[in-house]
XYZ file of C-alpha atoms in Angstrom:
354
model
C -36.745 4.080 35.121
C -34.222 4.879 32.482
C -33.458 7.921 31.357
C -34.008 9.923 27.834
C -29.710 9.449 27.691
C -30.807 5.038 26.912
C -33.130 5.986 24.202
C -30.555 8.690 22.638
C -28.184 5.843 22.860
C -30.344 2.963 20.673
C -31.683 5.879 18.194
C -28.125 7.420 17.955
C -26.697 3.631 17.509
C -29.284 2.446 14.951
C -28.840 5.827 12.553
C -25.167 5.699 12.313
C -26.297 1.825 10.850
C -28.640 3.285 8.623
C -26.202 5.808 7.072
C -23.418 3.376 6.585
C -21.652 4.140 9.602
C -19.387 0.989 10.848
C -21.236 -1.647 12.687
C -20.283 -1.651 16.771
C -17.784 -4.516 17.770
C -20.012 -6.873 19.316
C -19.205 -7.864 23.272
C -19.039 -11.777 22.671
C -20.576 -14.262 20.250
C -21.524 -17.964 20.656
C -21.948 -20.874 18.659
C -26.073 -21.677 19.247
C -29.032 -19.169 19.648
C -32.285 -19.689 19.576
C -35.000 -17.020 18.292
C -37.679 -17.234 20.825
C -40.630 -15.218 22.032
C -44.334 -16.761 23.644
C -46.338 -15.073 20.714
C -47.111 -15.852 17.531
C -47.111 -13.132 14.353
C -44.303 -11.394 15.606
C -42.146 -12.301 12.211
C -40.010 -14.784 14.216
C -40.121 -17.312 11.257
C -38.978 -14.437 8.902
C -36.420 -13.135 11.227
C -35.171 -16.386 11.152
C -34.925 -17.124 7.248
C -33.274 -13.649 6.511
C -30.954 -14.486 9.793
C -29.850 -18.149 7.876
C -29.082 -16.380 4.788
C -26.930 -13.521 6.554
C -24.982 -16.023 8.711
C -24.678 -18.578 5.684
C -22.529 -15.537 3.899
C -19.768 -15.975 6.398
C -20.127 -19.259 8.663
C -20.997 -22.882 8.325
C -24.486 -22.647 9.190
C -26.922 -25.528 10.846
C -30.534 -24.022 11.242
C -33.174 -26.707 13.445
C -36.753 -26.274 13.023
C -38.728 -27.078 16.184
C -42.003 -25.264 15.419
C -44.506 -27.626 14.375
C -46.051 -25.517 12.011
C -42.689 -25.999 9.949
C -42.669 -22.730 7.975
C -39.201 -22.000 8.307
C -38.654 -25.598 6.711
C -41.000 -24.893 4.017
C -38.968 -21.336 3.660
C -35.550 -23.380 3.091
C -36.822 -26.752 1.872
C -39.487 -26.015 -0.124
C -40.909 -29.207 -1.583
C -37.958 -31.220 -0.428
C -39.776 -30.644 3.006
C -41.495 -33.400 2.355
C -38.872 -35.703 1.400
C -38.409 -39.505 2.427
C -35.625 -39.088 5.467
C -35.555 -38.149 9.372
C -36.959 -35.015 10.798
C -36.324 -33.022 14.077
C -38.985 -35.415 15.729
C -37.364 -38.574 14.899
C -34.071 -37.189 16.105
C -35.401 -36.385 19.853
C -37.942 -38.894 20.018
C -35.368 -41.635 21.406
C -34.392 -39.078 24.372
C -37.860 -39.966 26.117
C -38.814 -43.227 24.980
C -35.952 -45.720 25.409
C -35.711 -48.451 23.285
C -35.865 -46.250 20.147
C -32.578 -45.958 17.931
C -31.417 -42.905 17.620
C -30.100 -41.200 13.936
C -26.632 -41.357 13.250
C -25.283 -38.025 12.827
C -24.488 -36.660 9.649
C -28.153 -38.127 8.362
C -30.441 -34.897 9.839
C -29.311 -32.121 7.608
C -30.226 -31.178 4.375
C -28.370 -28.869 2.001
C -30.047 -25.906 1.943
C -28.672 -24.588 -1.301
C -30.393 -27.269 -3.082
C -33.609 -26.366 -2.300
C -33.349 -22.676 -1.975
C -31.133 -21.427 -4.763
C -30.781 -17.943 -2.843
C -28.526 -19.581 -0.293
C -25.760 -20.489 -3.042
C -22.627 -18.857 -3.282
C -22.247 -18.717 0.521
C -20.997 -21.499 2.954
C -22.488 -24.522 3.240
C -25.537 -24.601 5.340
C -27.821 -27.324 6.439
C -31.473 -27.330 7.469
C -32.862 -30.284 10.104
C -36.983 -30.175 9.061
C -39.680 -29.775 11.328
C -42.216 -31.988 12.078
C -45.901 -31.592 12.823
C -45.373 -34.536 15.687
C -43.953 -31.653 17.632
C -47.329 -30.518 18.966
C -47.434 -33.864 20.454
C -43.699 -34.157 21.816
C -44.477 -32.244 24.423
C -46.726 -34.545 26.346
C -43.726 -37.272 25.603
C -41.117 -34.862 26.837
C -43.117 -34.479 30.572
C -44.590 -38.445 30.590
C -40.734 -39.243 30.112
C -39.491 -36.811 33.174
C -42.253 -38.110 35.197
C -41.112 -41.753 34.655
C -38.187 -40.818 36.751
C -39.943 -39.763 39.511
C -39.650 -43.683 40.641
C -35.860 -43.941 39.994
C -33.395 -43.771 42.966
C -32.396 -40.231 43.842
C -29.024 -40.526 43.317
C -29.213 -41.247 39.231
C -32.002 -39.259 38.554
C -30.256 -35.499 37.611
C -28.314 -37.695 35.136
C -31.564 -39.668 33.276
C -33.216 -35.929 33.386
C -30.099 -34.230 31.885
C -29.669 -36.801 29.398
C -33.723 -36.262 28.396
C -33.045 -31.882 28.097
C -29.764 -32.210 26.612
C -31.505 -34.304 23.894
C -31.557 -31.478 21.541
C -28.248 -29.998 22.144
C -26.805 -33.433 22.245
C -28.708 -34.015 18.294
C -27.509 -30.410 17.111
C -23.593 -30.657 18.465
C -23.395 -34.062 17.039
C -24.778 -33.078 13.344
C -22.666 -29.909 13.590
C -19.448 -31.765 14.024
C -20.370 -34.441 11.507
C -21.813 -32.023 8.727
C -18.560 -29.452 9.896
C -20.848 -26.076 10.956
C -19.941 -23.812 13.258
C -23.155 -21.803 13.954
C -26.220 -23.147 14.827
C -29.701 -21.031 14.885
C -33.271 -23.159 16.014
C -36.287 -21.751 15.217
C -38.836 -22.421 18.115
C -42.422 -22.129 18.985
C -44.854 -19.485 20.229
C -45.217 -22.279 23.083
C -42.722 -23.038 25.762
C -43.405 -26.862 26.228
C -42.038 -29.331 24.291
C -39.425 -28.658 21.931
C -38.689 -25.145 22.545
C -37.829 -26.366 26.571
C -35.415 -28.572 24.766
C -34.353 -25.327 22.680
C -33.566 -23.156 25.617
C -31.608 -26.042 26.993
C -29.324 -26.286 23.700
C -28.940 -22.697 23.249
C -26.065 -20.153 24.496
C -28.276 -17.108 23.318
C -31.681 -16.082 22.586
C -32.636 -13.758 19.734
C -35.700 -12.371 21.459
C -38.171 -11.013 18.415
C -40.552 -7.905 20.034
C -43.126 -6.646 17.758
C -44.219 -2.919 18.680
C -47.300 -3.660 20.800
C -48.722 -4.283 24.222
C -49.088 -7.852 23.771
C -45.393 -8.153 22.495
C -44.478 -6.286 26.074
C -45.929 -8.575 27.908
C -44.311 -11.719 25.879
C -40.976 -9.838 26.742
C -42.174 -9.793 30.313
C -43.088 -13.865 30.516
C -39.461 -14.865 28.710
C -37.705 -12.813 31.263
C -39.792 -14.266 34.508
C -38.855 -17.658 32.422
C -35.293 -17.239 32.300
C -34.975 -16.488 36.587
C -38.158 -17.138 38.377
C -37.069 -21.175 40.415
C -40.512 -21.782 40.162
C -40.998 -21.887 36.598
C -40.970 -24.766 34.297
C -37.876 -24.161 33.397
C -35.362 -23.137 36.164
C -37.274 -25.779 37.728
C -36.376 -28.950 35.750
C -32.585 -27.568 35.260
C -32.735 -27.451 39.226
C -34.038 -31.244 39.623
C -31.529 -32.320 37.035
C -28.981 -30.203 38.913
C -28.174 -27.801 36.272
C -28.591 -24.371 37.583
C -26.520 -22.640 35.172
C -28.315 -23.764 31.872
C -30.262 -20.789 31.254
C -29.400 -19.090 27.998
C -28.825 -15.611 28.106
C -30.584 -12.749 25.803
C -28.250 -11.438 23.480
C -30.400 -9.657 21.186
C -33.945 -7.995 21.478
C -35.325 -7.730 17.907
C -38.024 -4.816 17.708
C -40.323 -5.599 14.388
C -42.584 -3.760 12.556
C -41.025 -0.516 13.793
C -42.203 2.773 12.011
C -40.634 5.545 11.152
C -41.206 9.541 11.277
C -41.866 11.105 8.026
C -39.683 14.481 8.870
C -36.559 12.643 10.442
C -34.577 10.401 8.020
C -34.178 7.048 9.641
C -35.941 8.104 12.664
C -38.541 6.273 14.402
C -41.935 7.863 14.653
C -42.932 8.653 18.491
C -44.856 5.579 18.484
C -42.061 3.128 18.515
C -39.939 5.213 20.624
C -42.709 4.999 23.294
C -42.256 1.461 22.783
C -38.717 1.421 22.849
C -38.300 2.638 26.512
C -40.776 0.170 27.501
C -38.517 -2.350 26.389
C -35.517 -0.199 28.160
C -36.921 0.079 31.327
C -37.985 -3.593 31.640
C -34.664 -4.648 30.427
C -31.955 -2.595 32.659
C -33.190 -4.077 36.106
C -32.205 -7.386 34.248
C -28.924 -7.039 33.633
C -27.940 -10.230 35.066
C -29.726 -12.010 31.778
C -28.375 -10.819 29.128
C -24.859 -11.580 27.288
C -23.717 -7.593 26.818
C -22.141 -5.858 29.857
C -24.944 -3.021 29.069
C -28.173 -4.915 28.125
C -29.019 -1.540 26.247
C -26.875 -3.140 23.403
C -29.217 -6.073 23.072
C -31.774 -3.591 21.334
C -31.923 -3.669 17.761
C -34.632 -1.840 15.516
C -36.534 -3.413 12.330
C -38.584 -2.315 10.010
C -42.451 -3.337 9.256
C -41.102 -5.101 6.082
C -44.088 -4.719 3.800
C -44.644 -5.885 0.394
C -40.802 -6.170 0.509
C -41.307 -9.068 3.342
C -44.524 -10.868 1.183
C -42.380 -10.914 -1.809
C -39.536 -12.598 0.043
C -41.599 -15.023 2.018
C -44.026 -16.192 -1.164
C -40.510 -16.283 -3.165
C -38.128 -17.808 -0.608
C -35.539 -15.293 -1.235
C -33.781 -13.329 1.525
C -34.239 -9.936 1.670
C -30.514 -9.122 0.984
C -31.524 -11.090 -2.183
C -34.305 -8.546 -3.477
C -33.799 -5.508 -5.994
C -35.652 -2.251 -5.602
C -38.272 -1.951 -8.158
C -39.007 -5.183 -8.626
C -42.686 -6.428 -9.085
C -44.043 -9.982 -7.897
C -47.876 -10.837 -7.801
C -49.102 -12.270 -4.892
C -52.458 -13.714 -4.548
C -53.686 -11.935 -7.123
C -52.188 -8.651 -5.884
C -49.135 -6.852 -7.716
C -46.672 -5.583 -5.131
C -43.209 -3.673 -5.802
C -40.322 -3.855 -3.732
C -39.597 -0.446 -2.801
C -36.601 2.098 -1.761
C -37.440 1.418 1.898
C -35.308 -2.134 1.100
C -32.132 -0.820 1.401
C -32.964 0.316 4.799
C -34.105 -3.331 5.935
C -30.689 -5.013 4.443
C -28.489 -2.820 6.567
C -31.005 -3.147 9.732
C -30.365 -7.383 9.134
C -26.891 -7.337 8.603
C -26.107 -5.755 11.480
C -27.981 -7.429 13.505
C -26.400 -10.514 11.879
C -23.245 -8.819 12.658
C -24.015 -9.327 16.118
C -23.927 -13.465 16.246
């Protein structure tokens, strides 16, 4: 079990953030993550659409949808969501059923800064839309893997490489031809389907833990995911002999964290309880995650409050929002309040990190 020392270390880290310390050099950053946990109403979408906008401010920025529910499209689209033109569906569709064209690159993306004014004045940044045909891809995805079951031996790593590179394949060839250099997919709650294909394309996951016992045990199940041979997926990288596909963790996103009343930009004893629960899970695992110490993985977030309703009904970034302002939401009239400030710096440094 780790020590008091691991938790002194993430509190110590996260204040000097909070009172506009410098940000910590980051070990190494990739090109692809995906933000992925196996449970819903952790704030994974919103992570997500605050994450876009922070990236967009410095890189080139492609962001995939593959949650069927599509609310991170509807975040960055907005009506254009629904739009005559391709979606994430059509573009891995082809990968398991042959015979199927496949979209030209350069035809997937749309221009974020036309539907969502917030994202203007930063690089250009494209959104591939969702697709409610996602909750059925999955039973494609495994009918299609089965089907090689009956080709000879000898070809079949290739066909099943070719079918979970699908979505790495679509994203590196839309990068190139729409000229990002970041890439961040959005996944599902549920491991089959598109979010397999996810963790296939991906060099990192952003690994969203709300404070809670069922959020533990999500942490737990990704984790088992990423190692355990017997699992779905270590076990179809094995068969299509790639052993070494397994992203890595590079950050562990705590939401709806809350804070002591007595201790400026403290966390209350709650969280902290919660905090080295994560620790201890996460320092026997070493081997998973991109830092040298995985204890740099950890980053704290608020509970977001009205300030996250306002920016979700609104589709503005929080980085967007001014303190004091008032928005009525279903009938209700919320104000953005001084705790903001303390979210922006929590998101850009964690967007610091990527």
């Amino acid at each position: 079990m780790a020590t008091d020392t691991s938790l002194e270390y993430i509190l110590s880290r996260h204040t000097n953030v909070l009172d506009g310390g410098t940000f910590p050099e980051v070990e190494k950053q990739f090109s692809t993550y995906a933000v992925s946990i196996f449970r819903g109403g952790i704030g994974k979408t919103t992570l997500a659409f605050n994450l876009a906008f922070e990236m967009s401010r410095k890189d080139p920025v492609l962001v995939a949808d593959v949650c069927p529910q599509r609310n991170l499209s509807e975040l960055l689209l907005g009506d254009d969501l629904h739009a005559n033109g391709p979606d994430i569906y059509d573009a891995l569709i082809p990968y398991v059923a042959p015979g199927l064209s496949r979209i030209e690159p350069g035809n997937l993306g749309m221009r974020i800064s036309q539907s969502c004014s917030a994202f203007r004045g930063g690089r250009k940044s494209f959104a591939i839309k969702g697709s409610n045909s996602l909750f059925l891809f999955a039973s494609s995805l495994y009918s299609g893997l089965g089907q090689l079951s009956v080709m000879e031996q000898s070809k079949r790593p290739a066909a099943m490489g070719n079918i979970l590179y699908g979505l790495r394949d679509v994203l590196t060839k839309e990068a190139e031809a729409l000229g990002t250099t970041k890439t961040l997919i959005d996944t599902s709650p549920f491991f089959g389907g598109a979010t397999h294909l996810a963790w296939m394309a991906a060099e990192a996951l952003i690994v969203p833990v709300r404070v809670d016992q069922s959020s533990l045990e999500a942490l737990d199940l990704t984790l088992r995911m990423l190692e355990n041979k017997s699992m779905d997926f270590q076990r179809y990288a094995s068969e299509a002999g790639l052993d070494g596909a397994a992203p890595k963790v590079h950050i562990i996103a705590m939401t709806h964290c809350g804070w002591s009343r007595t201790q400026a930009n403290t966390p209350d004893q709650s969280t902290q309880a919660f905090v080295q629960q994560v620790i201890n899970k996460i320092l026997p695992k070493k081997h998973l995650f991109t830092s040298t110490n995985p204890l740099d993985s950890i980053v704290l977030l608020d509970d977001f409050h009205s300030a996250g309703r306002i920016s979700g009904s609104t589709r503005a970034p929080l980085a967007t929002l001014d303190v004091g302002r008032f928005v009525t939401i279903e009938g209700k009239r919320l104000q953005v309040n001084e705790s903001l400030t303390r979210y922006q710096n929590e998101l850009k440094f964690l967007a610091s990190l990527l």
